C-alpha cells in the first residue's frame, strides 16, 4: 500500500485530490476530524495538539501497514495537524483508496479506533472561549524526552493522563516473538494471523444420529445400504431409495444429502420407513463455517482457551506469540515488614508485593520480587547482587520512593540503571508521583507506594506497557453511566475513581466506591473499574455518562 503521512502546523487544505490510479481505485474515502466547540461541557475556542513527529509518523505507518494486512487498500494518506487548531478546523484528514469500498471503510474505521491509543499525538490543552489564541498558526515546538525533562516549569513535566498513556505506549515496543506450544501460549498475544488451511468443516457432516438420504429423494421407504460411524469415511454415491446409517459428526459419503433423525423413522431389518422429515437438512456443509484461506485468529489477539481450541482444530500447534515477560519488582521503605510479621509502631505490612503479583497473573510473565533498603548506596549494593536478574528483566517495577521526599530515591536509582526518565509526575489523583523510564526495549516504573495509587497506576500505566511489549491492545476507556451519585469536591487533577462495574444491563453501570485517601485499601476487593473524573468536576449525579477503564480480567479486580 502506498502511504503518505504529514504532520503540519498549518491548516489542512479544503480539497485533497484522490490518487491518480484510474481503473484500479473504485473507492476513495475521506474522513476529517474537526475540532468541536465543546470539551467536557465547556465552550472552547481551540485545541492544542502535541506530537513526537518522527515517532508519530513511524507509528501511523506501522498501524496502517498492520491494518492493511487484513484490509488491503491501494493508498492511504494521513495529514495530522499539530499546534493550536481553532474550532471548526480539521485536526486530522485521512484519505483511503481501494478497489472496493468495503476494505477502505474497514481500514479507515480500524485506523481511527487505534490512532488515539497507539500514536504519540495528544491533546495538550483546550483553549477556553474568550482566551487569546496567541500561539495560533505558530509552528509547534516539538516535545521530546529531553525537552520535557528540561522543561521550564513543573507543568512541562506534569503529564496529563492521556499524554502519559501515549508516551508509555510509544516507548513499549513489541519484543521479538517466539514459538510456543499451545499449553504455553495461553494468555500470550498471537503475533501472526492464522488463516484456515482448509475449509471448516472439512467435509459435509451429519449433525444428528439418523439416516442419510439424497436431499431430493421424495421416497417414503428406503433400503439401508451401509452404516458409517463417526470415525469412518466411506465415499459412495447414494441412489434414490438408498439410505445410510450415520452418527452425529459422521463425514457424509457424498454431497447433496440430508439426514433424517432416527426418532423419525421406522426400521425393519434393511427396510426404512421415513415417518417425518425435519425442515433442517441436519448437515453441516463443508466450508459453511470458514472457507480455506479466511482469517481465523488475528495477530494481536490475546490467546484465550477458545482461541487455542481453534488453533488445535487446524493443527497449528506452535503459534508465533509474544514471549513471557520477565518482570522484576522491588518494594522500598524501611517501614515495610512482611505480612506475617507484627508491625511495630511506625511499621506497615507489605501489601504491594502480593497486589502486584496478583495483578500480573493476567499476563504471561515470570516475576521475581525483592526489597531495597532505604539508603541509596545500600540499595545499589542489593541491586549489584541481583545484576543478572536486572539485566534480563523486560520490566522493572519499584514500589514507593517515587515522590520527592528526602529518602525517595527511585528516580535516581532508575537513572543509575541507565533508564532515561520520560516523566516523573502526572496530573492524576491518586497516583501523581508516577515515574516512567525507558532503556529500550526495557521499561521501568516507579510506582507511588500507597495501595490505591498502586492499583490505579498498574491498570492505566503498567498494563499499557505490558500490552505494548507483548504486541497486544492497550487498555481502553469505555463509556458507561453512574449507577449512583459520585460525591467529590472539584480537584485540579484528573481522577481515576475506583468503582464497581455491572454489565448486567445494556449500559455499563458504575457504582463509585468510597475512598478518602490513596492509602485506602478496602475498596480494592470490589473495584473492577476506574471511572475517569475530569479535573475541576466536583460531584457527578446518578446516571451521568462517564468514561471508565475496566479492570480487564477476573484476577485484576473481581
Ligand atoms: P512512598 O511512595 O514510598 O512515599 O510511600 C507512600 C506510602 O505507601 C507510605 O505510607 C508507605 O508506607 C506506603 N507503602 C510503601 N510501600 C508499601 C508496600 N509495599 N505495602 C504497603 N504500603 C506501602
Ligand atoms: Mg517510601
XYZ file of C-alpha atoms and ligand atoms in Angstrom:
582
model
C 0.000 0.000 0.000
C 1.205 3.454 -0.848
C 1.338 5.534 2.351
C 1.721 9.281 2.691
C 1.905 10.920 6.121
C 2.228 14.582 7.005
C 2.278 16.379 10.332
C 1.659 20.058 9.879
C 1.056 23.156 11.971
C -0.793 24.784 9.049
C -4.487 24.449 8.168
C -5.241 21.325 6.133
C -6.420 22.092 2.571
C -10.170 22.092 1.951
C -9.792 19.917 -1.152
C -7.424 16.995 -1.493
C -7.271 15.202 -4.819
C -7.766 11.444 -4.936
C -4.775 9.358 -6.067
C -4.339 9.037 -9.797
C -4.823 5.312 -10.365
C -7.696 5.274 -12.850
C -9.199 1.874 -13.430
C -7.826 0.405 -10.188
C -9.389 2.508 -7.483
C -13.129 2.105 -7.108
C -13.450 3.797 -3.721
C -11.855 6.997 -2.425
C -12.936 7.518 1.137
C -12.162 10.735 3.003
C -12.505 11.466 6.701
C -11.960 14.744 8.525
C -11.842 15.014 12.300
C -12.883 18.552 13.091
C -12.347 20.441 16.389
C -15.643 20.680 18.299
C -16.589 23.841 20.170
C -17.169 21.965 23.410
C -14.939 19.952 25.689
C -16.142 18.387 28.934
C -19.176 20.679 28.952
C -17.042 23.801 28.435
C -17.161 26.045 25.391
C -13.735 26.217 23.798
C -12.057 28.173 21.018
C -9.339 25.786 20.075
C -7.439 22.625 20.944
C -3.702 22.343 21.104
C -2.191 19.114 19.842
C 1.344 17.997 20.539
C 3.352 15.211 18.950
C 6.645 13.412 18.764
C 6.754 13.967 14.989
C 9.128 11.203 13.890
C 7.683 8.669 16.263
C 4.135 9.669 15.333
C 4.832 9.191 11.629
C 6.500 5.861 12.296
C 3.559 4.694 14.377
C 0.968 5.835 11.831
C 2.863 3.955 9.123
C 3.139 0.825 11.280
C -0.545 0.987 12.139
C -1.605 1.384 8.511
C 0.624 -1.490 7.446
C -0.717 -3.706 10.204
C -4.364 -2.933 9.408
C -3.882 -3.169 5.656
C -2.665 -6.759 6.099
C -6.291 -7.533 6.983
C -7.971 -4.898 4.846
C -5.771 -4.415 1.777
C -6.091 -0.970 0.190
C -4.118 0.845 -2.504
C -3.344 4.207 -0.946
C -3.623 5.830 2.472
C -2.957 9.494 3.038
C -2.903 10.877 6.583
C -2.467 14.530 7.497
C -2.461 15.368 11.220
C -2.394 18.941 12.303
C -0.446 19.864 15.447
C -0.216 23.068 17.446
C -3.230 25.263 18.064
C -6.260 24.278 15.966
C -9.259 26.612 16.095
C -12.770 25.193 16.453
C -14.245 24.094 13.119
C -10.884 23.361 11.502
C -9.614 19.920 10.550
C -7.355 18.237 13.097
C -6.935 15.064 11.096
C -7.530 14.139 7.477
C -7.459 10.536 6.258
C -7.979 9.510 2.642
C -8.084 5.825 1.687
C -8.277 4.375 -1.799
C -9.107 0.776 -2.643
C -10.630 -1.204 -5.500
C -13.838 -1.778 -3.460
C -15.419 0.335 -0.732
C -15.601 -2.415 1.947
C -11.840 -2.596 2.554
C -11.454 1.196 2.580
C -14.273 1.614 5.112
C -12.868 -1.152 7.315
C -9.311 0.206 7.195
C -10.436 3.743 7.979
C -12.624 2.649 10.904
C -9.913 0.470 12.447
C -7.253 3.125 11.911
C -9.285 5.830 13.614
C -10.030 3.486 16.542
C -6.363 2.757 17.061
C -4.903 6.183 16.276
C -5.650 7.717 19.650
C -4.139 4.923 21.700
C -1.186 3.980 19.526
C 0.195 7.193 18.132
C 2.077 9.729 20.257
C -0.047 12.730 19.329
C -2.147 14.087 22.137
C -4.411 16.914 23.101
C -2.208 19.142 25.185
C -4.911 21.544 26.285
C -8.265 23.009 25.397
C -8.237 26.755 24.973
C -11.313 28.262 26.610
C -13.714 30.514 24.811
C -12.550 34.097 25.383
C -8.852 33.171 25.673
C -6.491 34.724 23.155
C -5.060 32.336 20.601
C -1.587 33.757 20.971
C 0.078 30.671 19.510
C -2.443 30.460 16.693
C -0.904 29.165 13.492
C 2.553 29.307 15.077
C 4.801 26.324 14.437
C 4.631 23.877 17.330
C 7.786 23.332 19.343
C 8.340 19.575 19.140
C 8.345 17.936 22.506
C 10.580 15.015 23.378
C 12.039 13.318 26.387
C 14.848 15.794 26.811
C 12.618 18.784 26.259
C 10.226 17.512 28.876
C 12.999 16.772 31.348
C 14.497 20.182 30.857
C 11.026 21.782 30.795
C 10.869 25.328 32.021
C 8.203 24.769 34.641
C 6.808 21.824 36.535
C 3.772 21.875 34.232
C 6.072 20.798 31.398
C 6.927 17.676 33.360
C 3.426 17.158 34.765
C 1.807 14.887 32.219
C -1.892 14.531 31.650
C -3.286 11.017 31.821
C -3.595 10.835 28.026
C -0.094 12.150 27.451
C 1.311 9.615 29.902
C -0.583 6.737 28.243
C 0.550 7.798 24.771
C 4.172 8.072 25.877
C 4.151 4.714 27.642
C 2.608 3.080 24.614
C 5.022 4.617 22.148
C 8.036 3.528 24.211
C 6.825 -0.043 24.824
C 7.583 -1.795 21.540
C 6.736 -5.454 20.960
C 9.553 -7.808 21.984
C 10.666 -10.399 19.407
C 8.059 -13.125 19.010
C 8.737 -16.775 19.853
C 7.106 -20.118 19.003
C 5.304 -21.787 21.886
C 3.273 -24.926 22.469
C -0.483 -24.492 22.801
C -0.298 -25.003 26.575
C 2.460 -22.403 26.927
C 0.641 -19.963 24.651
C -2.365 -19.445 26.963
C -2.672 -15.713 27.664
C 0.092 -14.782 25.190
C -0.528 -12.350 22.348
C -0.636 -14.006 18.928
C 1.878 -12.321 16.637
C 0.783 -13.779 13.294
C -2.660 -14.051 11.773
C -3.754 -17.666 11.484
C -5.629 -18.463 8.272
C -7.804 -21.515 7.704
C -5.560 -24.118 5.988
C -8.720 -25.832 4.661
C -12.480 -25.440 4.704
C -14.188 -25.856 8.076
C -15.899 -28.268 8.346
C -13.544 -30.094 6.025
C -16.397 -32.276 4.668
C -20.197 -32.346 4.923
C -21.001 -33.784 8.353
C -24.185 -35.043 9.937
C -25.443 -33.114 12.956
C -27.741 -35.977 14.021
C -27.849 -39.703 14.670
C -30.063 -40.916 11.820
C -30.140 -41.842 8.145
C -28.545 -40.009 5.236
C -30.576 -39.912 2.034
C -30.386 -37.798 -1.113
C -31.752 -34.323 -0.408
C -34.021 -34.530 -3.484
C -35.304 -38.052 -2.724
C -39.076 -37.951 -2.071
C -39.359 -41.750 -1.475
C -41.127 -42.921 1.679
C -39.327 -46.251 2.001
C -35.599 -46.822 1.712
C -33.136 -49.657 1.910
C -30.292 -49.191 4.336
C -27.175 -49.882 2.232
C -24.429 -49.104 4.766
C -23.538 -47.905 8.250
C -20.873 -45.224 8.705
C -19.545 -44.467 12.207
C -18.197 -41.057 13.165
C -14.577 -42.169 12.753
C -15.147 -43.799 9.324
C -15.176 -42.271 5.917
C -16.700 -44.311 3.127
C -17.307 -42.389 -0.071
C -20.197 -43.615 -2.225
C -22.861 -42.052 -4.411
C -26.337 -42.698 -2.975
C -29.135 -43.606 -5.347
C -32.774 -42.735 -4.942
C -34.337 -45.058 -2.352
C -30.999 -45.727 -0.609
C -30.181 -44.690 2.950
C -27.001 -44.884 5.031
C -26.992 -45.166 8.808
C -24.904 -42.248 10.228
C -23.958 -40.876 13.631
C -23.582 -37.270 14.829
C -20.345 -35.971 13.276
C -20.163 -38.634 10.557
C -18.493 -37.438 7.345
C -21.233 -37.982 4.761
C -20.407 -40.323 1.859
C -21.145 -37.755 -0.893
C -22.546 -34.247 -1.468
C -26.232 -33.300 -1.823
C -27.518 -35.342 1.147
C -29.814 -34.715 4.086
C -30.127 -36.654 7.329
C -33.423 -37.845 8.799
C -33.324 -38.156 12.581
C -33.557 -41.709 13.867
C -36.544 -40.655 16.005
C -38.497 -40.028 12.779
C -38.075 -43.387 11.036
C -39.254 -46.962 11.495
C -36.688 -49.597 10.662
C -37.244 -53.229 9.929
C -34.017 -55.007 9.011
C -32.663 -53.176 5.971
C -36.015 -51.547 5.282
C -36.630 -47.987 6.442
C -39.868 -46.003 6.544
C -39.459 -42.235 6.916
C -42.340 -41.063 9.079
C -41.409 -37.399 9.192
C -38.752 -35.095 7.683
C -37.438 -32.124 9.581
C -37.152 -28.705 7.949
C -33.408 -28.751 8.567
C -31.181 -30.944 6.423
C -29.219 -31.795 9.586
C -25.968 -31.361 7.692
C -23.030 -29.035 8.482
C -21.830 -28.271 4.981
C -18.165 -28.274 4.054
C -16.811 -24.699 4.464
C -20.062 -23.350 5.933
C -18.220 -22.004 8.995
C -14.969 -20.870 7.408
C -13.556 -21.081 3.902
C -9.941 -22.091 3.250
C -7.705 -19.007 3.427
C -10.029 -16.913 5.588
C -8.504 -15.404 8.759
C -9.279 -17.478 11.849
C -7.458 -15.661 14.649
C -5.918 -12.243 14.045
C -2.445 -11.114 15.024
C -2.748 -9.117 18.259
C -5.328 -11.447 19.822
C -4.656 -12.443 23.407
C -4.962 -16.224 23.200
C -7.712 -17.421 25.492
C -8.910 -21.009 25.817
C -11.332 -20.585 22.908
C -8.704 -19.186 20.535
C -6.354 -22.050 21.458
C -9.143 -24.526 20.685
C -9.354 -23.037 17.172
C -5.595 -23.417 16.697
C -5.830 -27.017 17.882
C -8.655 -27.675 15.387
C -6.488 -26.608 12.453
C -3.368 -28.340 13.813
C -1.409 -25.130 14.468
C 0.470 -26.444 17.485
C 3.371 -23.960 17.608
C 1.938 -20.487 17.134
C 4.168 -17.415 16.975
C 3.437 -15.475 20.165
C 4.810 -12.781 22.432
C 7.452 -14.115 24.830
C 6.739 -14.454 28.555
C 7.798 -11.192 30.112
C 10.497 -11.140 32.758
C 9.441 -8.773 35.495
C 11.482 -7.651 38.455
C 9.635 -5.941 41.298
C 11.224 -4.241 44.312
C 9.494 -2.797 47.329
C 11.232 0.047 49.162
C 10.847 1.671 52.566
C 12.308 0.803 55.970
C 8.801 0.865 57.461
C 7.760 -2.196 55.443
C 7.565 -5.619 57.120
C 6.369 -8.904 55.620
C 2.640 -9.712 56.052
C 3.364 -12.489 58.570
C 5.107 -10.073 60.931
C 3.513 -7.904 63.624
C 4.345 -4.309 62.753
C 5.875 -2.172 65.489
C 4.534 1.381 65.774
C 5.503 3.177 62.577
C 5.832 -0.021 60.586
C 3.410 -1.267 57.962
C 2.801 -4.681 56.381
C 3.790 -5.069 52.733
C 0.602 -5.354 50.695
C 2.068 -4.175 47.396
C 4.087 -7.342 46.701
C 1.048 -9.600 46.668
C -1.026 -6.936 44.909
C 1.484 -6.685 42.060
C 1.948 -10.454 41.898
C -1.826 -10.914 41.693
C -2.331 -8.229 39.049
C 0.450 -9.739 36.944
C -1.398 -13.079 36.880
C -3.320 -11.668 33.926
C -0.128 -11.525 31.852
C 2.141 -14.440 30.970
C 5.274 -13.474 32.846
C 7.876 -14.620 35.322
C 8.032 -12.391 38.360
C 10.935 -12.001 40.733
C 10.428 -9.856 43.823
C 12.755 -8.288 46.345
C 13.120 -5.423 48.805
C 15.518 -2.486 48.701
C 16.843 -0.771 51.809
C 16.069 2.911 52.185
C 19.585 4.074 51.557
C 20.736 4.720 48.034
C 24.176 3.131 48.363
C 22.825 0.095 50.249
C 20.083 -0.239 47.632
C 22.712 -0.135 44.869
C 24.636 -2.924 46.630
C 21.473 -5.041 46.714
C 20.937 -4.257 43.037
C 24.524 -5.209 42.193
C 23.929 -8.582 43.872
C 20.980 -9.108 41.508
C 22.720 -7.834 38.396
C 21.833 -10.743 36.047
C 18.160 -10.565 37.057
C 18.098 -6.828 36.448
C 19.859 -7.035 33.115
C 17.459 -9.750 31.964
C 14.297 -8.024 33.111
C 11.984 -6.639 30.442
C 10.152 -4.597 33.046
C 11.444 -3.164 36.308
C 8.873 -2.083 38.894
C 9.825 -0.213 42.057
C 7.136 0.324 44.684
C 7.408 3.503 46.736
C 10.095 6.150 46.933
C 8.692 7.727 43.781
C 7.965 11.104 45.291
C 10.256 13.960 46.303
C 10.832 13.110 49.983
C 14.389 13.023 51.384
C 14.550 9.243 51.105
C 12.716 8.912 47.793
C 15.471 7.668 45.524
C 13.586 5.669 42.887
C 14.205 8.202 40.137
C 17.942 8.334 40.895
C 18.066 4.561 41.070
C 16.430 4.136 37.670
C 18.806 6.714 36.197
C 21.775 4.863 37.684
C 20.453 1.754 35.924
C 20.567 3.702 32.621
C 16.851 4.306 32.318
C 16.010 7.603 30.668
C 13.206 9.234 32.650
C 10.313 10.090 30.333
C 8.166 11.612 33.081
C 8.067 11.606 36.840
C 4.686 13.139 37.650
C 1.220 13.026 36.217
C -1.716 15.293 36.879
C -3.698 12.424 38.343
C -5.409 11.505 41.597
C -4.429 9.091 43.016
C -1.015 8.352 41.542
C 0.625 11.700 40.900
C 4.248 10.668 41.606
C 4.477 8.016 38.891
C 7.885 7.636 37.259
C 8.295 6.127 33.817
C 11.737 5.320 32.432
C 12.998 3.708 29.248
C 16.162 1.819 28.450
C 14.958 0.459 25.160
C 13.487 -2.127 24.797
C 13.146 -2.296 28.586
C 10.855 -0.092 30.604
C 10.717 0.813 34.296
C 8.103 2.284 36.601
C 8.485 3.926 39.972
C 5.040 3.363 41.462
C 3.769 5.518 44.336
C 3.718 3.256 47.405
C 0.138 3.724 48.545
C -2.055 0.725 47.703
C -4.745 2.610 45.796
C -2.156 4.553 43.781
C -0.527 1.217 43.024
C -3.774 -0.253 41.772
C -4.570 2.777 39.615
C -1.063 3.132 38.188
C -0.879 -0.556 37.422
C -4.077 -0.547 35.404
C -3.565 2.520 33.277
C 0.227 2.644 33.080
C 1.920 -0.721 33.710
C -0.816 -2.603 31.823
C -0.305 -0.255 28.846
C 3.418 -1.055 28.805
C 2.815 -4.797 29.142
C 0.355 -4.641 26.228
C 2.907 -2.739 24.141
C 5.774 -5.130 24.926
C 3.655 -8.140 24.024
C 2.136 -6.591 20.895
C -1.370 -6.562 22.397
C -4.104 -3.960 22.662
C -3.590 -1.386 25.414
C -6.408 -0.950 27.954
C -9.042 1.404 26.615
C -11.622 3.654 28.206
C -15.252 2.747 27.551
C -18.454 4.708 28.007
C -20.838 3.958 30.882
C -23.271 5.509 33.301
C -23.081 6.154 37.039
C -25.439 3.895 38.996
C -25.123 6.236 41.989
C -24.038 9.796 42.624
C -20.261 10.274 42.783
C -19.586 12.529 45.769
C -16.458 14.581 45.115
C -15.021 18.032 45.555
C -13.620 19.803 42.483
C -9.973 18.748 42.135
C -7.362 20.337 39.899
C -6.179 16.840 38.978
C -7.968 14.330 36.820
C -9.172 11.376 38.917
C -9.424 7.648 38.311
C -12.110 6.712 40.798
C -12.449 3.073 41.888
C -15.869 1.693 41.024
C -17.914 -1.466 40.776
C -18.923 -2.201 37.223
C -22.132 -4.075 36.495
C -22.508 -5.420 32.952
C -25.984 -6.890 33.508
C -27.540 -4.026 31.656
C -27.392 -2.742 28.106
C -25.454 0.231 29.518
C -22.475 -0.496 31.743
C -23.377 0.896 35.172
C -20.732 2.025 37.626
C -21.151 2.308 41.366
C -18.472 4.633 42.749
C -16.725 3.077 45.750
C -15.912 5.020 48.887
C -12.315 6.117 49.355
C -10.753 9.072 51.093
C -7.031 8.655 50.624
C -4.616 6.857 48.331
C -3.638 4.897 51.451
C -7.125 3.282 51.497
C -7.229 -0.396 50.705
C -10.741 -1.694 51.437
C -12.227 -0.711 48.061
C -9.662 -2.844 46.211
C -11.503 -6.116 46.826
C -14.590 -4.843 44.985
C -13.131 -2.422 42.421
C -13.359 -3.775 38.874
C -13.313 -0.451 37.052
C -11.853 3.037 37.276
C -14.130 5.955 36.454
C -12.489 8.943 34.837
C -13.445 12.207 36.520
C -12.110 15.209 34.592
C -10.251 17.925 36.539
C -12.383 20.528 38.375
C -15.568 18.489 38.064
C -16.957 18.136 41.602
C -19.866 15.771 42.245
C -21.360 13.779 39.384
C -25.071 12.959 39.516
C -26.612 9.493 39.260
C -26.963 8.437 35.576
C -24.222 10.858 34.458
C -22.310 9.487 31.457
C -18.682 8.680 32.281
C -15.582 7.177 30.719
C -14.235 4.186 32.574
C -11.386 1.724 32.366
C -12.486 -1.834 33.028
C -10.068 -3.753 35.182
C -9.685 -6.335 32.492
C -9.561 -9.795 33.963
C -11.072 -11.585 36.913
C -7.879 -11.708 38.891
C -7.368 -7.987 38.492
C -10.469 -6.929 40.300
C -13.440 -9.204 40.728
P 6.201 6.213 49.232
O 5.692 6.123 47.827
O 7.444 5.445 49.476
O 6.283 7.635 49.688
O 5.098 5.528 50.123
C 3.793 6.065 50.240
C 3.006 5.291 51.256
O 2.857 3.963 50.786
C 3.679 5.207 52.604
O 2.678 5.336 53.608
C 4.229 3.800 52.624
O 4.306 3.289 53.927
C 3.226 3.039 51.811
N 3.873 1.889 51.226
C 5.061 1.877 50.563
N 5.352 0.634 50.163
C 4.349 -0.158 50.591
C 4.086 -1.551 50.499
N 4.959 -2.364 49.887
N 2.933 -2.017 51.027
C 2.069 -1.193 51.638
N 2.263 0.134 51.748
C 3.390 0.648 51.258
Mg 8.835 5.142 50.937
